[in-house]
Amino acid sequence: MNTLVDGLMAVDGGLRWSNRFAALGPAFFTRLAPQPLPAPYWVGRSWAVARELGLPEEWMASSAALEVFTGNLPLSGSAPLASVYSGHQFGHWAGQLGDGRAIMLGEVVTPEGAGRELQLKGSGLTPYSRMGDGRAVLRSSIREFLCSEAMQGLGIPTSRALCVTGSDEEVYREALETAAVVTRVAPSFIRFGHFEHFSHGGRHAELKTLADFVIDGFYPECRQTPLYGGNPYAALLEAVSARTAAMVAQWQAVGFCHGVMNTDNMSILGLTIDYGPFQFLDAFDPGHICNHSDPQGRYAYNRQPNIAYWNLFCLGQALLPLIGEPDVAMAALEPFKAIFPNELEAQMRAKLGLPDAQPQDRELIETILKLLAQDRVDYTIFWRRLSRHVAGDAVEPLRDLFVDRPALDAWMLYYSERLKSIPRWESADLMLKTNPKYVLRNHLGEEAIRAAKDKDFTGVARLLSLLERPFDEHPDSEALAGFPPDWASTISISCSS
Ligand code: AMP
Ligand code: MG
């Protein structure tokens, strides 16, 4: 352990702990320490997340930090645990699941006074590992790390990622791979599945404890609801529905497919969590399935909004013992049906540079989406080129992206009319802040992963710095904003991770 000498006086990184989840008691988790991995090395670090947590840069550069975030050295003040939850997977009740390869170190208080749970993913076996080995492989850990920070950069609610460490320890998936650990950060990692767990088990006292914890910690306004006969649990269901609707609207607008929207992968805070076989669309195909373990397309891009509602319905069912009346639970879910389309329309209007709403906007949006789908136009490139076109500095032609150019011309005429009432600079500014130049396309992640397997981590760092500011031009990285190469369509991403 002589690598730790430089960090012995500071194995706590100066963190302050509050560990509120742990105070819920043993019904909710099992205490256990992460399992060590030999000879760890840094794969990626987010200095932005370190700053948010109040971790000094020198400490994040120390070998103590490397050992801590691999699970090899206990962080003083932490109280590691794995939580228990259940869930519906691919539409079927899966029974008990839980943190099978994640260990929560505890909750720290940031310098701003916010609570943040730290979780090591890939840190070894837990009582909830079922058939798994408790590990995560390098490729999926890099994907989760980069996508968490990419979503943050896009302004989409998400769990964050502090760092990834790797080890040459072998892990067997379809082939031999190596192990890695991602340190994830979120105000809470509580999932819909946590509620389902206690509800399906008939453990209504624990269900109430959990719901009260979430309301008091994250949705205190639910206690004052004038709706639902003043029932705070119905108000919670409504509030979670609203956040989930807004999150999925942002996914749709940016072309993000989550890939595994099981109820155990749905955050009670409306955060994007559990990055697995996700994908940002290349060509616009509404029925796109990003997960090769989902041949039926349950989680296809255009099904995500309906699946979100289905999952909220499961949450409503789980909360029924606290809400009392099924009619009240249904009423609490109802706002989703208005919030989602309104949020999506607002997002799409911003993509078009329209700061206000007009009745004809829906048709304008539907028409261009139909055209993009018909001609399988690259989604990100289209919106960015349109933004540059409106900004008056179109370098790359928009028409080249389409096969049916007369149809595009007709739409552009109609769109130009609509833009006339708005100062051009205002539209352009809105569009360039809404339509990213850079997204984490599969092939970009893949290239960084291939290099990382050969211990070259510069690609990971480079992508991170681009994706943290995806709306900036980054002229040196133009190639990373281009079309995907042909081989991109042969990348197969499944649940295996
Ligand atoms: P996921 O599909 O990654 O959200 O995982 C579903 C469930 O399987 C969760 O309870 C995970 O903790 C568990 N799980 C996934 N992979 C592993 C693994 N390699 N070892 C142990 N548990 C795992
Ligand atoms: Mg999961």
Short mmCIF file of C-alpha atoms and ligand atoms in Angstrom, two decimals:
data_model
loop_
_atom_site.label_atom_id
_atom_site.label_comp_id
_atom_site.label_asym_id
_atom_site.label_seq_id
_atom_site.Cartn_x
_atom_site.Cartn_y
_atom_site.Cartn_z
CA MET A 1 0.00 0.00 0.00
CA ASN A 2 3.05 2.31 -0.35
CA THR A 3 1.35 4.09 -3.25
CA LEU A 4 -0.91 5.57 -0.64
CA VAL A 5 1.79 7.35 1.29
CA ASP A 6 1.08 10.72 -0.34
CA GLY A 7 -2.56 10.50 0.56
CA LEU A 8 -2.52 9.05 4.04
CA MET A 9 -3.28 12.33 5.72
CA ALA A 10 -6.12 13.01 3.35
CA VAL A 11 -8.12 9.89 2.57
CA ASP A 12 -11.27 11.94 3.11
CA GLY A 13 -10.58 14.52 0.38
CA GLY A 14 -11.95 17.10 2.81
CA LEU A 15 -15.53 15.93 2.24
CA ARG A 16 -18.40 16.54 4.67
CA TRP A 17 -20.91 13.71 5.02
CA SER A 18 -24.60 13.58 5.85
CA ASN A 19 -25.62 10.03 4.80
CA ARG A 20 -29.38 10.59 4.98
CA PHE A 21 -30.35 7.49 2.97
CA ALA A 22 -28.39 5.31 5.38
CA ALA A 23 -30.52 6.67 8.22
CA LEU A 24 -33.58 4.93 6.71
CA GLY A 25 -32.44 1.72 8.31
CA PRO A 26 -31.47 -1.82 7.34
CA ALA A 27 -34.71 -2.67 5.52
CA PHE A 28 -33.48 -0.54 2.65
CA PHE A 29 -29.93 -1.79 2.14
CA THR A 30 -27.07 -4.04 3.11
CA ARG A 31 -23.88 -2.57 4.45
CA LEU A 32 -20.75 -3.80 2.73
CA ALA A 33 -17.43 -2.58 1.45
CA PRO A 34 -16.40 -2.45 -2.21
CA GLN A 35 -14.12 -5.26 -3.41
CA PRO A 36 -10.63 -4.11 -4.39
CA LEU A 37 -9.21 -4.25 -7.91
CA PRO A 38 -5.49 -4.66 -8.52
CA ALA A 39 -3.21 -1.88 -9.85
CA PRO A 40 -5.82 0.70 -10.81
CA TYR A 41 -5.20 3.55 -13.25
CA TRP A 42 -7.14 6.68 -14.17
CA VAL A 43 -9.26 6.43 -17.29
CA GLY A 44 -11.12 9.73 -16.98
CA ARG A 45 -11.87 12.45 -14.47
CA SER A 46 -14.40 15.26 -14.53
CA TRP A 47 -12.82 18.26 -12.89
CA ALA A 48 -16.19 20.02 -13.04
CA VAL A 49 -17.81 17.35 -10.85
CA ALA A 50 -14.81 17.36 -8.51
CA ARG A 51 -15.22 21.12 -8.10
CA GLU A 52 -18.95 20.78 -7.47
CA LEU A 53 -18.23 18.27 -4.70
CA GLY A 54 -15.51 20.48 -3.26
CA LEU A 55 -12.74 17.96 -3.96
CA PRO A 56 -9.41 19.77 -4.38
CA GLU A 57 -7.65 19.19 -7.69
CA GLU A 58 -4.46 18.06 -5.96
CA TRP A 59 -6.42 15.46 -4.07
CA MET A 60 -8.15 14.23 -7.23
CA ALA A 61 -4.68 13.84 -8.71
CA SER A 62 -3.42 11.79 -5.75
CA SER A 63 -2.98 8.04 -5.59
CA ALA A 64 -5.24 8.08 -2.51
CA ALA A 65 -8.11 9.30 -4.69
CA LEU A 66 -7.31 6.65 -7.30
CA GLU A 67 -7.51 3.90 -4.67
CA VAL A 68 -10.64 5.38 -3.06
CA PHE A 69 -12.61 5.56 -6.32
CA THR A 70 -11.59 2.04 -7.28
CA GLY A 71 -12.96 0.83 -3.97
CA ASN A 72 -9.53 -0.16 -2.62
CA LEU A 73 -9.33 2.32 0.22
CA PRO A 74 -12.19 3.39 2.47
CA LEU A 75 -13.06 7.05 2.33
CA SER A 76 -13.27 8.25 5.90
CA GLY A 77 -16.77 9.42 6.71
CA SER A 78 -18.36 7.11 4.17
CA ALA A 79 -20.74 4.31 5.16
CA PRO A 80 -20.87 2.03 2.11
CA LEU A 81 -24.04 0.15 1.28
CA ALA A 82 -25.95 -1.52 -1.54
CA SER A 83 -29.66 -0.72 -1.72
CA VAL A 84 -32.48 -3.10 -2.52
CA TYR A 85 -35.08 -2.45 -5.20
CA SER A 86 -37.26 -4.40 -7.62
CA GLY A 87 -38.65 -3.55 -11.02
CA HIS A 88 -40.39 -4.26 -14.28
CA GLN A 89 -37.91 -5.26 -16.98
CA PHE A 90 -39.06 -5.22 -20.60
CA GLY A 91 -42.66 -5.06 -19.42
CA HIS A 92 -42.48 -7.97 -16.98
CA TRP A 93 -42.30 -8.01 -13.22
CA ALA A 94 -38.72 -9.08 -12.44
CA GLY A 95 -39.00 -9.27 -8.65
CA GLN A 96 -36.11 -8.29 -6.44
CA LEU A 97 -33.12 -6.65 -8.08
CA GLY A 98 -31.03 -4.08 -6.21
CA ASP A 99 -27.57 -2.58 -6.51
CA GLY A 100 -25.95 -5.70 -7.93
CA ARG A 101 -22.71 -4.01 -8.82
CA ALA A 102 -23.01 -0.55 -7.32
CA ILE A 103 -22.03 0.50 -3.84
CA MET A 104 -23.08 3.82 -2.41
CA LEU A 105 -20.27 5.34 -0.39
CA GLY A 106 -22.67 7.77 1.22
CA GLU A 107 -23.96 11.27 0.85
CA VAL A 108 -21.68 14.28 0.97
CA VAL A 109 -22.59 17.93 1.46
CA THR A 110 -21.16 20.13 -1.29
CA PRO A 111 -19.62 23.55 -0.52
CA GLU A 112 -22.93 24.97 -1.82
CA GLY A 113 -24.77 22.95 0.82
CA ALA A 114 -26.36 20.42 -1.55
CA GLY A 115 -26.50 16.70 -0.76
CA ARG A 116 -24.83 14.40 -3.29
CA GLU A 117 -24.69 10.62 -3.11
CA LEU A 118 -21.47 9.02 -4.34
CA GLN A 119 -21.76 5.59 -5.87
CA LEU A 120 -19.10 3.24 -7.19
CA LYS A 121 -20.42 1.19 -10.13
CA GLY A 122 -18.57 -2.03 -10.86
CA SER A 123 -17.22 -2.37 -7.35
CA GLY A 124 -17.87 -6.05 -6.79
CA LEU A 125 -20.47 -8.52 -5.60
CA THR A 126 -23.37 -7.52 -3.37
CA PRO A 127 -26.30 -9.56 -2.00
CA TYR A 128 -28.24 -8.31 -5.07
CA SER A 129 -25.79 -9.48 -7.74
CA ARG A 130 -27.94 -12.49 -8.73
CA MET A 131 -26.04 -14.25 -11.55
CA GLY A 132 -23.70 -11.31 -12.18
CA ASP A 133 -20.10 -10.80 -11.15
CA GLY A 134 -20.54 -7.36 -9.63
CA ARG A 135 -18.20 -5.83 -12.18
CA ALA A 136 -18.48 -3.35 -15.06
CA VAL A 137 -16.28 -3.45 -18.13
CA LEU A 138 -14.07 -0.62 -19.39
CA ARG A 139 -16.12 0.13 -22.52
CA SER A 140 -19.47 0.56 -20.78
CA SER A 141 -17.86 2.55 -17.96
CA ILE A 142 -16.36 5.00 -20.44
CA ARG A 143 -19.74 5.29 -22.17
CA GLU A 144 -21.52 6.01 -18.88
CA PHE A 145 -18.88 8.53 -17.81
CA LEU A 146 -18.92 10.46 -21.07
CA CYS A 147 -22.68 10.36 -21.54
CA SER A 148 -23.41 11.58 -18.02
CA GLU A 149 -21.29 14.65 -18.61
CA ALA A 150 -22.56 15.04 -22.19
CA MET A 151 -26.15 15.16 -20.93
CA GLN A 152 -25.15 17.71 -18.31
CA GLY A 153 -23.52 19.77 -21.06
CA LEU A 154 -26.77 19.60 -23.03
CA GLY A 155 -28.76 20.79 -20.02
CA ILE A 156 -30.62 17.49 -19.60
CA PRO A 157 -31.24 16.26 -16.03
CA THR A 158 -28.80 13.43 -15.32
CA SER A 159 -26.70 11.67 -12.75
CA ARG A 160 -23.12 12.92 -12.99
CA ALA A 161 -19.86 11.03 -13.24
CA LEU A 162 -16.79 12.04 -11.25
CA CYS A 163 -14.33 9.57 -12.69
CA VAL A 164 -13.55 6.18 -14.18
CA THR A 165 -10.71 4.02 -13.01
CA GLY A 166 -9.57 0.85 -14.74
CA SER A 167 -7.71 -2.31 -13.81
CA ASP A 168 -6.28 -5.16 -15.85
CA GLU A 169 -8.43 -7.60 -13.85
CA GLU A 170 -10.20 -9.77 -16.40
CA VAL A 171 -13.97 -9.74 -16.70
CA TYR A 172 -15.79 -12.14 -18.97
CA ARG A 173 -18.71 -10.92 -21.10
CA GLU A 174 -19.10 -12.21 -24.69
CA ALA A 175 -15.32 -11.99 -24.78
CA LEU A 176 -12.60 -11.35 -22.27
CA GLU A 177 -12.57 -7.70 -21.17
CA THR A 178 -11.15 -5.70 -18.27
CA ALA A 179 -12.79 -4.19 -15.21
CA ALA A 180 -13.49 -0.53 -14.50
CA VAL A 181 -15.31 1.49 -11.87
CA VAL A 182 -17.37 4.62 -12.50
CA THR A 183 -17.99 7.00 -9.62
CA ARG A 184 -21.51 8.31 -10.12
CA VAL A 185 -22.98 11.32 -8.36
CA ALA A 186 -26.63 12.32 -7.87
CA PRO A 187 -28.81 13.95 -5.21
CA SER A 188 -30.39 10.50 -4.90
CA PHE A 189 -30.24 7.21 -6.77
CA ILE A 190 -33.73 6.18 -5.64
CA ARG A 191 -35.62 4.55 -8.51
CA PHE A 192 -39.28 3.79 -9.25
CA GLY A 193 -38.18 0.22 -8.46
CA HIS A 194 -37.44 1.09 -4.84
CA PHE A 195 -41.13 1.90 -4.35
CA GLU A 196 -42.24 -1.16 -6.28
CA HIS A 197 -40.07 -3.31 -4.06
CA PHE A 198 -41.80 -2.43 -0.82
CA SER A 199 -45.26 -2.13 -2.33
CA HIS A 200 -45.22 -5.52 -4.08
CA GLY A 201 -43.84 -7.05 -0.91
CA GLY A 202 -46.79 -5.66 1.05
CA ARG A 203 -44.38 -3.72 3.27
CA HIS A 204 -46.43 -0.58 3.52
CA ALA A 205 -44.65 0.88 6.56
CA GLU A 206 -41.34 0.89 4.65
CA LEU A 207 -43.13 2.18 1.56
CA LYS A 208 -44.37 5.14 3.57
CA THR A 209 -40.94 5.74 5.13
CA LEU A 210 -39.41 5.83 1.65
CA ALA A 211 -42.09 8.14 0.21
CA ASP A 212 -41.79 10.50 3.19
CA PHE A 213 -38.01 10.53 2.76
CA VAL A 214 -38.31 11.47 -0.92
CA ILE A 215 -40.98 14.11 -0.28
CA ASP A 216 -39.17 15.76 2.63
CA GLY A 217 -35.80 15.69 0.88
CA PHE A 218 -36.74 16.52 -2.68
CA TYR A 219 -40.41 17.43 -3.10
CA PRO A 220 -41.34 19.35 0.09
CA GLU A 221 -44.04 21.29 -1.80
CA CYS A 222 -46.10 18.06 -1.94
CA ARG A 223 -46.98 18.52 1.73
CA GLN A 224 -48.88 21.69 0.88
CA THR A 225 -50.84 20.38 -2.07
CA PRO A 226 -54.36 21.73 -2.39
CA LEU A 227 -55.11 18.87 -4.81
CA TYR A 228 -56.01 15.22 -4.29
CA GLY A 229 -57.68 15.90 -0.96
CA GLY A 230 -54.30 17.10 0.31
CA ASN A 231 -52.73 13.65 -0.23
CA PRO A 232 -48.93 14.29 -0.48
CA TYR A 233 -48.27 10.90 -2.14
CA ALA A 234 -50.59 11.71 -5.03
CA ALA A 235 -48.85 15.08 -5.30
CA LEU A 236 -45.53 13.21 -5.38
CA LEU A 237 -46.76 11.02 -8.24
CA GLU A 238 -47.81 14.12 -10.15
CA ALA A 239 -44.50 15.88 -9.49
CA VAL A 240 -42.46 12.86 -10.61
CA SER A 241 -44.64 12.59 -13.72
CA ALA A 242 -44.00 16.23 -14.56
CA ARG A 243 -40.24 15.89 -14.16
CA THR A 244 -40.18 12.65 -16.16
CA ALA A 245 -42.25 14.23 -18.93
CA ALA A 246 -39.86 17.18 -19.15
CA MET A 247 -36.81 14.90 -19.17
CA VAL A 248 -38.14 12.63 -21.93
CA ALA A 249 -39.16 15.68 -23.99
CA GLN A 250 -35.51 16.76 -23.85
CA TRP A 251 -34.38 13.26 -24.87
CA GLN A 252 -36.67 13.32 -27.89
CA ALA A 253 -35.63 16.82 -28.93
CA VAL A 254 -31.90 16.03 -28.88
CA GLY A 255 -32.37 12.55 -30.40
CA PHE A 256 -31.32 10.53 -27.36
CA CYS A 257 -32.39 6.89 -26.99
CA HIS A 258 -31.97 5.50 -23.49
CA GLY A 259 -32.23 1.89 -24.54
CA VAL A 260 -33.37 0.21 -21.29
CA MET A 261 -36.25 2.12 -19.73
CA ASN A 262 -37.06 -0.54 -17.15
CA THR A 263 -38.72 0.81 -13.99
CA ASP A 264 -35.52 0.08 -12.05
CA ASN A 265 -33.69 2.46 -14.38
CA MET A 266 -36.12 5.35 -13.79
CA SER A 267 -35.02 7.99 -11.30
CA ILE A 268 -37.57 9.28 -8.78
CA LEU A 269 -35.97 12.70 -9.33
CA GLY A 270 -36.51 12.66 -13.10
CA LEU A 271 -32.81 12.28 -13.86
CA THR A 272 -31.39 10.27 -16.73
CA ILE A 273 -29.68 7.32 -15.01
CA ASP A 274 -28.16 3.93 -15.78
CA TYR A 275 -26.48 4.59 -19.08
CA GLY A 276 -26.22 1.30 -20.92
CA PRO A 277 -26.97 0.70 -24.61
CA PHE A 278 -27.97 4.38 -25.16
CA GLN A 279 -27.47 6.14 -28.45
CA PHE A 280 -27.73 9.59 -29.96
CA LEU A 281 -29.45 9.23 -33.33
CA ASP A 282 -27.32 9.51 -36.41
CA ALA A 283 -29.83 9.41 -39.30
CA PHE A 284 -33.32 10.34 -38.14
CA ASP A 285 -35.33 7.15 -37.86
CA PRO A 286 -38.27 7.47 -35.46
CA GLY A 287 -38.44 3.71 -34.92
CA HIS A 288 -34.72 3.39 -34.20
CA ILE A 289 -33.80 0.65 -31.71
CA CYS A 290 -30.41 1.27 -30.12
CA ASN A 291 -30.31 -1.81 -27.89
CA HIS A 292 -29.48 -5.11 -29.62
CA SER A 293 -31.03 -6.91 -26.64
CA ASP A 294 -34.41 -5.34 -27.55
CA PRO A 295 -35.43 -6.96 -30.85
CA GLN A 296 -39.11 -6.06 -30.32
CA GLY A 297 -38.21 -2.39 -30.05
CA ARG A 298 -40.02 -1.87 -26.75
CA TYR A 299 -37.58 0.96 -26.07
CA ALA A 300 -37.33 2.36 -29.61
CA TYR A 301 -36.78 6.13 -29.86
CA ASN A 302 -40.39 6.97 -30.68
CA ARG A 303 -41.77 4.73 -27.93
CA GLN A 304 -39.88 6.43 -25.11
CA PRO A 305 -42.70 8.85 -24.18
CA ASN A 306 -45.29 6.06 -23.95
CA ILE A 307 -42.90 3.88 -21.99
CA ALA A 308 -42.25 6.73 -19.57
CA TYR A 309 -46.00 6.90 -18.96
CA TRP A 310 -46.19 3.12 -18.58
CA ASN A 311 -43.42 3.29 -15.98
CA LEU A 312 -45.17 6.13 -14.14
CA PHE A 313 -48.28 3.95 -14.10
CA CYS A 314 -46.21 1.26 -12.33
CA LEU A 315 -45.05 3.90 -9.85
CA GLY A 316 -48.68 4.92 -9.34
CA GLN A 317 -49.60 1.31 -8.64
CA ALA A 318 -46.75 1.05 -6.17
CA LEU A 319 -47.89 4.21 -4.37
CA LEU A 320 -51.54 3.07 -4.29
CA PRO A 321 -51.43 1.88 -0.66
CA LEU A 322 -50.49 5.45 0.29
CA ILE A 323 -52.74 7.24 -2.19
CA GLY A 324 -55.78 5.11 -1.37
CA GLU A 325 -58.03 5.58 -4.39
CA PRO A 326 -57.06 4.33 -7.87
CA ASP A 327 -59.01 7.26 -9.34
CA VAL A 328 -56.81 9.69 -7.46
CA ALA A 329 -53.64 7.98 -8.70
CA MET A 330 -54.95 8.12 -12.27
CA ALA A 331 -55.76 11.81 -11.83
CA ALA A 332 -52.20 12.43 -10.61
CA LEU A 333 -50.83 10.77 -13.77
CA GLU A 334 -53.12 12.73 -16.08
CA PRO A 335 -50.98 15.91 -16.31
CA PHE A 336 -48.23 13.89 -18.04
CA LYS A 337 -50.43 13.77 -21.15
CA ALA A 338 -50.42 17.55 -21.44
CA ILE A 339 -46.97 18.30 -20.04
CA PHE A 340 -45.07 15.98 -22.37
CA PRO A 341 -46.40 17.38 -25.67
CA ASN A 342 -46.15 20.95 -24.39
CA GLU A 343 -42.55 20.46 -23.29
CA LEU A 344 -41.65 18.73 -26.54
CA GLU A 345 -43.22 21.49 -28.58
CA ALA A 346 -41.35 24.10 -26.55
CA GLN A 347 -38.09 22.22 -27.15
CA MET A 348 -38.75 21.91 -30.87
CA ARG A 349 -39.70 25.60 -31.13
CA ALA A 350 -36.37 26.50 -29.52
CA LYS A 351 -34.60 24.27 -32.07
CA LEU A 352 -36.35 26.31 -34.76
CA GLY A 353 -35.40 29.60 -33.13
CA LEU A 354 -38.97 30.51 -32.19
CA PRO A 355 -39.12 32.14 -28.76
CA ASP A 356 -42.93 32.38 -28.73
CA ALA A 357 -45.70 29.96 -29.70
CA GLN A 358 -47.93 30.33 -32.74
CA PRO A 359 -50.75 27.99 -33.78
CA GLN A 360 -48.98 26.96 -37.00
CA ASP A 361 -45.83 25.80 -35.18
CA ARG A 362 -47.01 22.25 -34.64
CA GLU A 363 -47.40 21.74 -38.37
CA LEU A 364 -44.03 23.32 -39.04
CA ILE A 365 -42.43 20.87 -36.62
CA GLU A 366 -44.32 17.81 -37.84
CA THR A 367 -43.52 18.55 -41.47
CA ILE A 368 -39.77 18.85 -40.98
CA LEU A 369 -39.65 15.73 -38.80
CA LYS A 370 -41.51 13.81 -41.51
CA LEU A 371 -39.00 15.01 -44.10
CA LEU A 372 -36.03 14.15 -41.90
CA ALA A 373 -37.45 10.66 -41.41
CA GLN A 374 -38.29 10.16 -45.07
CA ASP A 375 -34.78 11.09 -46.22
CA ARG A 376 -33.04 9.61 -43.16
CA VAL A 377 -31.24 12.91 -42.64
CA ASP A 378 -28.56 13.10 -39.97
CA TYR A 379 -30.43 14.59 -37.01
CA THR A 380 -27.69 16.56 -35.26
CA ILE A 381 -26.11 17.84 -38.46
CA PHE A 382 -29.46 19.01 -39.82
CA TRP A 383 -30.30 21.12 -36.78
CA ARG A 384 -26.84 22.62 -36.54
CA ARG A 385 -26.76 23.47 -40.25
CA LEU A 386 -30.21 25.02 -39.98
CA SER A 387 -28.95 27.13 -37.05
CA ARG A 388 -25.96 28.33 -39.04
CA HIS A 389 -28.25 29.05 -41.99
CA VAL A 390 -30.50 31.22 -39.83
CA ALA A 391 -27.42 32.88 -38.35
CA GLY A 392 -26.50 33.84 -41.93
CA ASP A 393 -23.14 32.09 -41.93
CA ALA A 394 -24.09 28.87 -43.63
CA VAL A 395 -20.87 27.15 -44.58
CA GLU A 396 -22.36 23.79 -45.42
CA PRO A 397 -25.47 23.61 -47.54
CA LEU A 398 -28.67 22.43 -45.99
CA ARG A 399 -30.24 21.17 -49.21
CA ASP A 400 -27.48 18.59 -49.71
CA LEU A 401 -28.80 16.69 -46.73
CA PHE A 402 -32.09 15.93 -48.49
CA VAL A 403 -33.20 13.75 -51.36
CA ASP A 404 -36.59 15.44 -51.73
CA ARG A 405 -35.26 18.97 -52.19
CA PRO A 406 -38.49 20.50 -53.51
CA ALA A 407 -40.16 19.39 -50.27
CA LEU A 408 -37.40 21.03 -48.25
CA ASP A 409 -37.67 24.22 -50.32
CA ALA A 410 -41.41 24.36 -49.66
CA TRP A 411 -40.86 23.90 -45.95
CA MET A 412 -38.09 26.53 -45.90
CA LEU A 413 -40.43 29.05 -47.52
CA TYR A 414 -43.03 28.43 -44.87
CA TYR A 415 -40.38 28.54 -42.11
CA SER A 416 -38.86 31.80 -43.41
CA GLU A 417 -42.31 33.40 -43.25
CA ARG A 418 -42.64 32.31 -39.64
CA LEU A 419 -39.19 33.68 -38.77
CA LYS A 420 -39.97 37.13 -40.17
CA SER A 421 -41.62 38.41 -36.99
CA ILE A 422 -38.52 37.62 -34.88
CA PRO A 423 -35.18 39.49 -34.93
CA ARG A 424 -32.81 37.23 -36.82
CA TRP A 425 -30.05 37.45 -34.19
CA GLU A 426 -32.53 36.32 -31.54
CA SER A 427 -33.52 33.18 -33.46
CA ALA A 428 -29.92 32.40 -34.35
CA ASP A 429 -28.75 32.83 -30.79
CA LEU A 430 -31.49 30.56 -29.44
CA MET A 431 -30.78 27.90 -32.09
CA LEU A 432 -27.03 27.85 -31.56
CA LYS A 433 -27.64 27.35 -27.83
CA THR A 434 -30.25 24.63 -28.41
CA ASN A 435 -28.88 22.58 -31.30
CA PRO A 436 -25.58 21.00 -30.24
CA LYS A 437 -22.69 20.75 -32.65
CA TYR A 438 -21.29 17.74 -30.78
CA VAL A 439 -23.12 14.70 -29.39
CA LEU A 440 -21.69 11.43 -28.12
CA ARG A 441 -22.26 9.41 -31.24
CA ASN A 442 -21.61 5.70 -30.93
CA HIS A 443 -18.58 5.74 -33.19
CA LEU A 444 -16.94 8.59 -31.24
CA GLY A 445 -17.32 6.67 -28.01
CA GLU A 446 -16.07 3.55 -29.76
CA GLU A 447 -12.87 5.24 -30.98
CA ALA A 448 -12.10 6.54 -27.49
CA ILE A 449 -12.80 3.07 -26.07
CA ARG A 450 -10.49 1.33 -28.56
CA ALA A 451 -7.64 3.67 -27.63
CA ALA A 452 -8.38 3.29 -23.91
CA LYS A 453 -8.09 -0.49 -24.26
CA ASP A 454 -4.49 0.23 -25.37
CA LYS A 455 -4.05 2.54 -22.36
CA ASP A 456 -4.34 5.73 -24.38
CA PHE A 457 -6.87 7.84 -22.48
CA THR A 458 -6.42 11.07 -24.42
CA GLY A 459 -9.52 10.34 -26.53
CA VAL A 460 -11.67 10.09 -23.40
CA ALA A 461 -10.36 13.42 -22.10
CA ARG A 462 -10.78 15.10 -25.47
CA LEU A 463 -14.39 13.93 -25.87
CA LEU A 464 -15.17 14.98 -22.32
CA SER A 465 -13.94 18.51 -22.91
CA LEU A 466 -15.95 18.77 -26.16
CA LEU A 467 -19.13 17.32 -24.70
CA GLU A 468 -19.01 19.53 -21.63
CA ARG A 469 -19.54 22.46 -24.03
CA PRO A 470 -21.39 20.89 -26.97
CA PHE A 471 -22.79 24.17 -28.32
CA ASP A 472 -19.36 25.79 -28.75
CA GLU A 473 -17.65 25.61 -32.13
CA HIS A 474 -14.33 24.00 -31.04
CA PRO A 475 -12.77 24.62 -34.48
CA ASP A 476 -9.96 22.13 -33.80
CA SER A 477 -12.45 19.29 -33.49
CA GLU A 478 -14.50 19.85 -36.63
CA ALA A 479 -14.05 16.21 -37.69
CA LEU A 480 -15.88 15.05 -34.58
CA ALA A 481 -18.96 17.01 -35.69
CA GLY A 482 -19.13 15.22 -39.03
CA PHE A 483 -21.20 12.37 -40.41
CA PRO A 484 -20.70 8.95 -38.87
CA PRO A 485 -18.43 6.64 -40.89
CA ASP A 486 -19.95 3.59 -42.58
CA TRP A 487 -18.67 1.28 -39.87
CA ALA A 488 -20.74 3.16 -37.26
CA SER A 489 -23.85 1.23 -38.31
CA THR A 490 -22.10 -2.06 -37.54
CA ILE A 491 -21.50 -1.16 -33.88
CA SER A 492 -23.61 -3.46 -31.77
CA ILE A 493 -24.50 -2.23 -28.31
CA SER A 494 -26.44 -4.59 -26.08
CA CYS A 495 -27.36 -4.87 -22.41
CA SER A 496 -24.04 -6.66 -21.84
CA SER A 497 -21.88 -4.30 -19.84
P1 AMP B 1 -29.15 -2.91 -15.64
O1 AMP B 1 -29.83 -3.56 -16.79
O2 AMP B 1 -27.71 -2.60 -15.87
O3 AMP B 1 -29.90 -1.71 -15.17
O4 AMP B 1 -29.15 -3.97 -14.45
C1 AMP B 1 -30.29 -4.64 -13.99
C2 AMP B 1 -29.99 -5.34 -12.70
O5 AMP B 1 -28.93 -6.29 -12.88
C3 AMP B 1 -29.52 -4.42 -11.59
O6 AMP B 1 -30.02 -4.93 -10.39
C4 AMP B 1 -28.03 -4.53 -11.66
O7 AMP B 1 -27.40 -4.23 -10.44
C5 AMP B 1 -27.83 -5.99 -12.03
N1 AMP B 1 -26.58 -6.22 -12.75
C6 AMP B 1 -26.26 -5.88 -14.02
N2 AMP B 1 -25.03 -6.28 -14.34
C7 AMP B 1 -24.52 -6.89 -13.25
C8 AMP B 1 -23.28 -7.52 -12.94
N3 AMP B 1 -22.29 -7.63 -13.83
N4 AMP B 1 -23.13 -8.04 -11.70
C9 AMP B 1 -24.11 -7.97 -10.78
N5 AMP B 1 -25.29 -7.39 -11.02
C10 AMP B 1 -25.51 -6.85 -12.23
MG MG B 2 -30.03 -0.48 -13.85
#
